[in-house]
Amino acid sequence: MSGSQRSDDTPVLITEAEPSYDDQQAARRKKYALMMSLRIPCLVAAVMVYPIWWLSLIIIAVSIPLPWIAVLVANDRPPRKSEHVNRYHRESRKRELEDAEHRVIDGG
């Protein structure tokens, strides 16, 4: 094999297109499921450290906003890429057709 050939079968990215809507939604579902699954261990940990009431209270306080944050993350689409558009910019100085002074020849 020559050095320019690829040894694996992964496709080469030839476009700057965003991932498909289905791929974006699947990634958001995974994030949502992960964040919601963190709530149960938080509640179990709060019960396990119950003798230390202030630590238990902190753990419960952390677990309360998790569903709200999970919904926000799941509904958030990635930002659109800013595209560089090549635009024509005119020079800032005025373009003059003629000079201000004219040489006049009197034929008299």
Coordinates of N, CA and C in Angstrom, one line a residue:
M1 N 0.8 -1.2 0.0 CA 0.0 0.0 0.0 C 0.9 1.2 0.0
S2 N 0.5 2.2 -0.8 CA 1.2 3.4 -0.8 C 0.8 4.3 0.4
G3 N 1.6 5.3 0.7 CA 1.3 6.2 1.9 C 0.1 7.0 1.7
S4 N -0.4 7.2 0.5 CA -1.6 8.1 0.3 C -2.9 7.3 0.5
Q5 N -2.8 6.0 0.5 CA -4.1 5.3 0.7 C -4.4 5.1 2.2
R6 N -5.7 5.1 2.5 CA -6.1 4.9 3.8 C -6.3 3.5 4.2
S7 N -5.9 3.1 5.4 CA -5.9 1.7 5.8 C -7.3 1.3 6.4
D8 N -8.0 2.3 6.9 CA -9.3 1.9 7.5 C -10.5 2.3 6.6
D9 N -11.7 1.9 6.9 CA -12.8 2.1 6.0 C -13.7 3.3 6.5
T10 N -13.2 4.2 7.3 CA -14.0 5.3 7.7 C -14.1 6.3 6.6
P11 N -15.3 6.8 6.4 CA -15.5 7.8 5.3 C -14.7 9.1 5.5
V12 N -14.4 9.7 4.5 CA -13.7 11.0 4.5 C -14.7 12.1 4.5
L13 N -14.6 13.1 5.4 CA -15.5 14.2 5.4 C -15.2 15.1 4.3
I14 N -16.1 15.3 3.4 CA -15.9 16.1 2.2 C -16.8 17.3 2.2
T15 N -17.5 17.5 3.2 CA -18.5 18.7 3.2 C -18.5 19.3 4.6
E16 N -18.9 20.5 4.7 CA -19.1 21.1 6.0 C -20.5 21.2 6.5
A17 N -21.3 20.2 5.9 CA -22.8 20.2 6.2 C -22.9 19.7 7.7
E18 N -24.0 20.2 8.3 CA -24.3 19.8 9.7 C -24.7 18.4 9.7
P19 N -24.6 17.8 10.9 CA -25.1 16.4 11.0 C -26.6 16.4 10.8
S20 N -27.2 15.3 10.3 CA -28.6 15.2 10.0 C -29.4 15.4 11.3
Y21 N -30.7 15.8 11.0 CA -31.6 16.1 12.1 C -31.7 14.8 13.0
D22 N -31.8 13.6 12.4 CA -31.9 12.4 13.2 C -30.7 12.2 14.1
D23 N -29.5 12.5 13.6 CA -28.3 12.3 14.4 C -28.2 13.3 15.5
Q24 N -28.7 14.5 15.3 CA -28.7 15.5 16.3 C -29.7 15.1 17.4
Q25 N -30.9 14.6 17.0 CA -31.9 14.2 17.9 C -31.4 13.0 18.8
A26 N -30.7 12.1 18.2 CA -30.2 10.9 18.9 C -29.2 11.4 19.9
A27 N -28.3 12.3 19.6 CA -27.4 12.8 20.6 C -28.1 13.5 21.7
R28 N -29.1 14.3 21.4 CA -29.8 15.0 22.5 C -30.6 14.0 23.4
R29 N -31.1 12.9 22.8 CA -31.8 11.9 23.6 C -30.8 11.2 24.6
K30 N -29.6 11.0 24.1 CA -28.6 10.3 25.0 C -28.2 11.3 26.1
K31 N -28.1 12.6 25.8 CA -27.8 13.5 26.9 C -28.9 13.6 27.9
Y32 N -30.2 13.6 27.4 CA -31.3 13.6 28.3 C -31.4 12.4 29.2
A33 N -31.2 11.2 28.6 CA -31.2 10.0 29.4 C -30.1 9.9 30.4
L34 N -28.9 10.4 30.1 CA -27.8 10.4 31.0 C -28.1 11.4 32.2
M35 N -28.6 12.6 31.9 CA -28.9 13.5 33.0 C -30.1 13.0 33.9
M36 N -31.1 12.4 33.3 CA -32.2 11.9 34.1 C -31.8 10.7 34.9
S37 N -30.8 9.9 34.4 CA -30.4 8.7 35.2 C -29.5 9.1 36.3
L38 N -28.9 10.4 36.3 CA -28.1 10.8 37.5 C -29.0 11.2 38.7
R39 N -30.3 11.4 38.5 CA -31.1 11.8 39.6 C -31.3 10.6 40.6
I40 N -31.5 9.4 40.1 CA -31.7 8.3 41.0 C -30.4 8.1 41.9
P41 N -29.2 8.0 41.4 CA -28.1 7.9 42.3 C -27.9 9.1 43.3
C42 N -28.4 10.2 42.9 CA -28.3 11.4 43.8 C -29.3 11.1 45.0
L43 N -30.5 10.6 44.7 CA -31.4 10.3 45.8 C -30.9 9.2 46.7
V44 N -30.3 8.2 46.1 CA -29.8 7.1 46.8 C -28.7 7.6 47.7
A45 N -27.8 8.4 47.2 CA -26.7 8.9 48.0 C -27.2 9.8 49.1
A46 N -28.3 10.6 48.9 CA -28.8 11.4 49.9 C -29.4 10.5 51.1
V47 N -30.0 9.4 50.7 CA -30.5 8.5 51.8 C -29.3 7.9 52.5
M48 N -28.2 7.5 51.8 CA -27.1 6.9 52.5 C -26.4 7.8 53.4
V49 N -26.3 9.1 53.1 CA -25.6 10.0 54.0 C -26.6 10.8 54.9
Y50 N -27.8 10.2 55.1 CA -28.8 10.8 55.9 C -28.4 11.3 57.3
P51 N -27.5 10.5 58.0 CA -27.1 11.0 59.3 C -26.4 12.4 59.2
I52 N -25.7 12.6 58.1 CA -25.1 14.0 57.9 C -26.2 14.8 57.2
W53 N -27.1 15.4 57.9 CA -28.3 16.0 57.3 C -28.0 17.1 56.3
W54 N -26.9 17.9 56.5 CA -26.6 19.0 55.6 C -26.1 18.5 54.3
L55 N -25.3 17.4 54.3 CA -24.8 16.8 53.1 C -25.9 16.2 52.3
S56 N -26.8 15.5 53.0 CA -28.0 15.0 52.4 C -28.9 16.1 51.7
L57 N -29.0 17.2 52.4 CA -29.8 18.3 51.8 C -29.1 18.9 50.6
I58 N -27.8 19.0 50.6 CA -27.1 19.5 49.4 C -27.3 18.6 48.2
I59 N -27.2 17.3 48.5 CA -27.3 16.3 47.4 C -28.7 16.4 46.8
I60 N -29.7 16.5 47.6 CA -31.1 16.6 47.1 C -31.3 17.9 46.4
A61 N -30.7 19.0 46.9 CA -30.8 20.3 46.2 C -30.2 20.3 44.8
V62 N -29.1 19.5 44.7 CA -28.5 19.4 43.4 C -29.4 18.6 42.4
S63 N -30.1 17.6 43.0 CA -30.9 16.7 42.1 C -32.2 17.3 41.7
I64 N -32.6 18.4 42.4 CA -33.9 19.0 42.0 C -33.9 19.6 40.7
P65 N -32.9 20.4 40.3 CA -33.0 21.0 38.9 C -32.6 20.1 37.8
L66 N -32.2 18.9 38.1 CA -31.7 18.0 37.0 C -32.8 17.8 35.9
P67 N -34.1 17.5 36.2 CA -35.0 17.3 35.1 C -35.2 18.6 34.2
W68 N -35.2 19.8 34.9 CA -35.3 21.0 34.1 C -34.1 21.2 33.2
I69 N -32.9 21.0 33.7 CA -31.7 21.1 32.9 C -31.7 20.1 31.8
A70 N -32.1 18.9 32.1 CA -32.2 17.8 31.0 C -33.1 18.2 29.9
V71 N -34.2 18.8 30.2 CA -35.1 19.2 29.2 C -34.5 20.3 28.3
L72 N -33.9 21.3 29.0 CA -33.2 22.4 28.2 C -32.2 21.8 27.3
V73 N -31.3 20.9 27.8 CA -30.3 20.4 27.0 C -30.9 19.6 25.8
A74 N -31.9 18.8 26.1 CA -32.5 17.9 25.1 C -33.2 18.8 24.0
N75 N -33.7 19.9 24.3 CA -34.4 20.8 23.3 C -33.4 21.7 22.6
D76 N -32.2 21.8 23.0 CA -31.3 22.8 22.4 C -30.6 22.1 21.2
R77 N -30.7 22.8 20.1 CA -30.0 22.4 18.9 C -28.7 23.0 18.8
P78 N -27.7 22.4 18.2 CA -26.4 23.0 18.1 C -26.5 24.3 17.3
P79 N -25.6 25.3 17.6 CA -25.7 26.6 16.9 C -25.3 26.4 15.4
R80 N -25.8 27.2 14.6 CA -25.5 27.1 13.2 C -24.1 27.7 13.0
K81 N -23.4 27.2 12.0 CA -22.0 27.6 11.7 C -22.1 29.0 11.0
S82 N -21.2 29.8 11.4 CA -21.2 31.1 10.7 C -20.4 30.9 9.4
E83 N -21.0 31.3 8.3 CA -20.3 31.1 7.0 C -19.6 32.4 6.6
H84 N -18.4 32.3 6.0 CA -17.7 33.4 5.5 C -18.2 33.6 4.1
V85 N -18.8 34.8 3.9 CA -19.3 35.1 2.5 C -18.4 36.1 1.9
N86 N -17.9 35.8 0.8 CA -17.0 36.7 0.1 C -17.8 37.8 -0.6
R87 N -17.7 39.0 0.0 CA -18.5 40.1 -0.6 C -17.6 41.2 -1.1
Y88 N -18.1 41.9 -2.1 CA -17.3 43.0 -2.7 C -17.4 44.2 -1.8
H89 N -16.3 44.8 -1.5 CA -16.3 46.0 -0.7 C -15.7 47.1 -1.5
R90 N -16.4 48.2 -1.8 CA -16.0 49.3 -2.6 C -14.9 50.1 -1.7
E91 N -14.0 50.7 -2.4 CA -13.0 51.5 -1.7 C -13.7 52.7 -1.1
S92 N -13.1 53.1 0.0 CA -13.7 54.2 0.8 C -13.6 55.6 0.2
R93 N -12.6 55.8 -0.6 CA -12.5 57.2 -1.2 C -13.5 57.3 -2.4
K94 N -13.9 58.5 -2.7 CA -14.8 58.7 -3.8 C -14.1 58.5 -5.1
R95 N -14.7 58.0 -6.0 CA -14.2 57.8 -7.4 C -14.6 59.0 -8.2
E96 N -13.6 59.7 -8.7 CA -13.9 60.9 -9.5 C -13.7 60.6 -11.0
L97 N -14.6 61.2 -11.8 CA -14.5 61.0 -13.2 C -13.6 62.0 -13.8
E98 N -13.5 63.2 -13.3 CA -12.7 64.2 -13.8 C -11.9 64.9 -12.7
D99 N -10.8 65.6 -13.0 CA -10.2 66.4 -12.1 C -11.0 67.7 -11.9
A100 N -10.8 68.3 -10.7 CA -11.5 69.6 -10.4 C -11.0 70.7 -11.3
E101 N -9.7 70.8 -11.7 CA -9.2 71.8 -12.5 C -9.2 71.4 -14.0
H102 N -9.6 72.4 -14.8 CA -9.6 72.1 -16.2 C -8.8 73.2 -16.9
R103 N -8.1 72.8 -17.9 CA -7.3 73.7 -18.7 C -8.1 74.2 -19.8
V104 N -8.4 75.5 -19.9 CA -9.2 76.0 -20.9 C -8.3 76.8 -21.9
I105 N -8.6 76.5 -23.2 CA -7.9 77.1 -24.3 C -8.8 78.1 -25.0
D106 N -8.5 79.4 -24.9 CA -9.4 80.4 -25.6 C -9.0 80.5 -27.0
G107 N -9.8 80.4 -27.9 CA -9.5 80.5 -29.4 C -9.7 81.9 -30.0
G108 N -9.6 82.9 -29.3 CA -9.9 84.2 -29.7 C -9.0 85.0 -30.5

